[in-house]
Short mmCIF file of C-alpha atoms in Angstrom, two decimals:
data_model
loop_
_atom_site.label_atom_id
_atom_site.label_comp_id
_atom_site.label_asym_id
_atom_site.label_seq_id
_atom_site.Cartn_x
_atom_site.Cartn_y
_atom_site.Cartn_z
CA UNK A 22 37.19 13.56 -48.04
CA UNK A 23 33.41 13.30 -48.22
CA UNK A 24 32.19 16.29 -46.20
CA UNK A 25 28.70 14.79 -45.80
CA UNK A 26 30.14 11.86 -43.85
CA UNK A 27 32.70 13.91 -41.92
CA UNK A 28 30.54 14.70 -38.85
CA UNK A 29 29.77 11.01 -38.39
CA UNK A 30 33.43 10.02 -38.84
CA UNK A 31 34.46 12.68 -36.33
CA UNK A 32 31.82 11.49 -33.88
CA UNK A 33 32.75 7.81 -34.10
CA UNK A 34 36.47 8.58 -33.85
CA UNK A 35 35.98 10.89 -30.86
CA UNK A 36 33.89 8.33 -28.99
CA UNK A 37 36.54 5.70 -29.67
CA UNK A 38 39.30 7.96 -28.38
CA UNK A 39 37.28 8.92 -25.30
CA UNK A 40 36.75 5.23 -24.56
CA UNK A 41 40.39 4.31 -25.13
CA UNK A 42 41.78 6.92 -22.74
CA UNK A 43 39.48 9.51 -21.18
CA UNK A 44 37.47 12.54 -22.16
CA UNK A 45 39.87 14.87 -20.36
CA UNK A 46 42.98 13.44 -22.04
CA UNK A 47 41.71 13.70 -25.63
CA UNK A 48 42.15 17.04 -27.38
CA UNK A 49 40.31 18.21 -30.47
CA UNK A 50 43.53 18.10 -32.49
CA UNK A 51 43.86 14.40 -31.56
CA UNK A 52 40.45 13.73 -33.10
CA UNK A 53 41.21 15.72 -36.25
CA UNK A 54 44.55 13.94 -36.62
CA UNK A 55 42.96 10.50 -36.19
CA UNK A 56 40.35 11.27 -38.86
CA UNK A 57 42.87 12.97 -41.13
CA UNK A 58 40.95 16.21 -41.50
CA UNK A 59 41.98 19.81 -40.96
CA UNK A 60 41.17 21.20 -37.52
CA UNK A 61 39.07 23.92 -39.23
CA UNK A 62 36.70 21.22 -40.48
CA UNK A 63 36.48 19.71 -37.02
CA UNK A 64 35.74 23.06 -35.37
CA UNK A 65 33.06 23.78 -37.99
CA UNK A 66 31.22 20.61 -36.95
CA UNK A 67 32.16 20.44 -33.25
CA UNK A 68 33.24 23.81 -31.81
CA UNK A 69 34.05 22.31 -28.38
CA UNK A 70 34.83 18.88 -27.04
CA UNK A 71 31.54 18.90 -25.14
CA UNK A 72 29.76 19.17 -28.49
CA UNK A 73 30.50 15.48 -29.07
CA UNK A 74 28.73 14.51 -25.85
CA UNK A 75 25.76 16.76 -26.62
CA UNK A 76 25.48 15.22 -30.09
CA UNK A 77 25.62 11.75 -28.54
CA UNK A 78 22.76 12.66 -26.16
CA UNK A 79 20.75 14.06 -29.07
CA UNK A 80 21.30 10.85 -31.04
CA UNK A 81 20.29 8.68 -28.08
CA UNK A 82 17.18 10.78 -27.44
CA UNK A 83 16.13 10.51 -31.09
CA UNK A 84 16.61 6.73 -31.04
CA UNK A 85 14.64 6.41 -27.82
CA UNK A 86 11.85 8.60 -29.18
CA UNK A 87 11.66 6.39 -32.28
CA UNK A 88 11.40 3.22 -30.18
CA UNK A 89 8.76 4.71 -27.89
CA UNK A 90 6.76 6.03 -30.83
CA UNK A 91 6.72 2.61 -32.49
CA UNK A 92 5.40 0.84 -29.40
CA UNK A 93 1.67 0.21 -29.41
CA UNK A 94 -0.22 2.22 -26.83
CA UNK A 95 -1.01 0.19 -23.75
CA UNK A 96 -3.17 1.02 -20.76
CA UNK A 97 -1.37 2.41 -17.72
CA UNK A 98 -2.18 -0.61 -15.55
CA UNK A 99 -0.46 -2.91 -18.06
CA UNK A 100 2.65 -0.73 -18.18
CA UNK A 101 2.89 -0.60 -14.37
CA UNK A 102 2.83 -4.38 -14.15
CA UNK A 103 5.63 -4.82 -16.69
#
């Protein structure tokens, strides 16, 4: 298994499992089993279930920052009217 891609595979699998049932019903071993990796590898990347949500927030914040940074600066009065 490619260890460089493992965190992303774990993340995508976890989000899929959380969506399919619920955050509270999914256990870390369920995620490791679905990916086919040892639980040690999962815990190395995501020590707690909440780590997936924190990583998701970090990803979303980075994407938002990129979008905002790419926007041309506009005067405040123009932004208020939009």
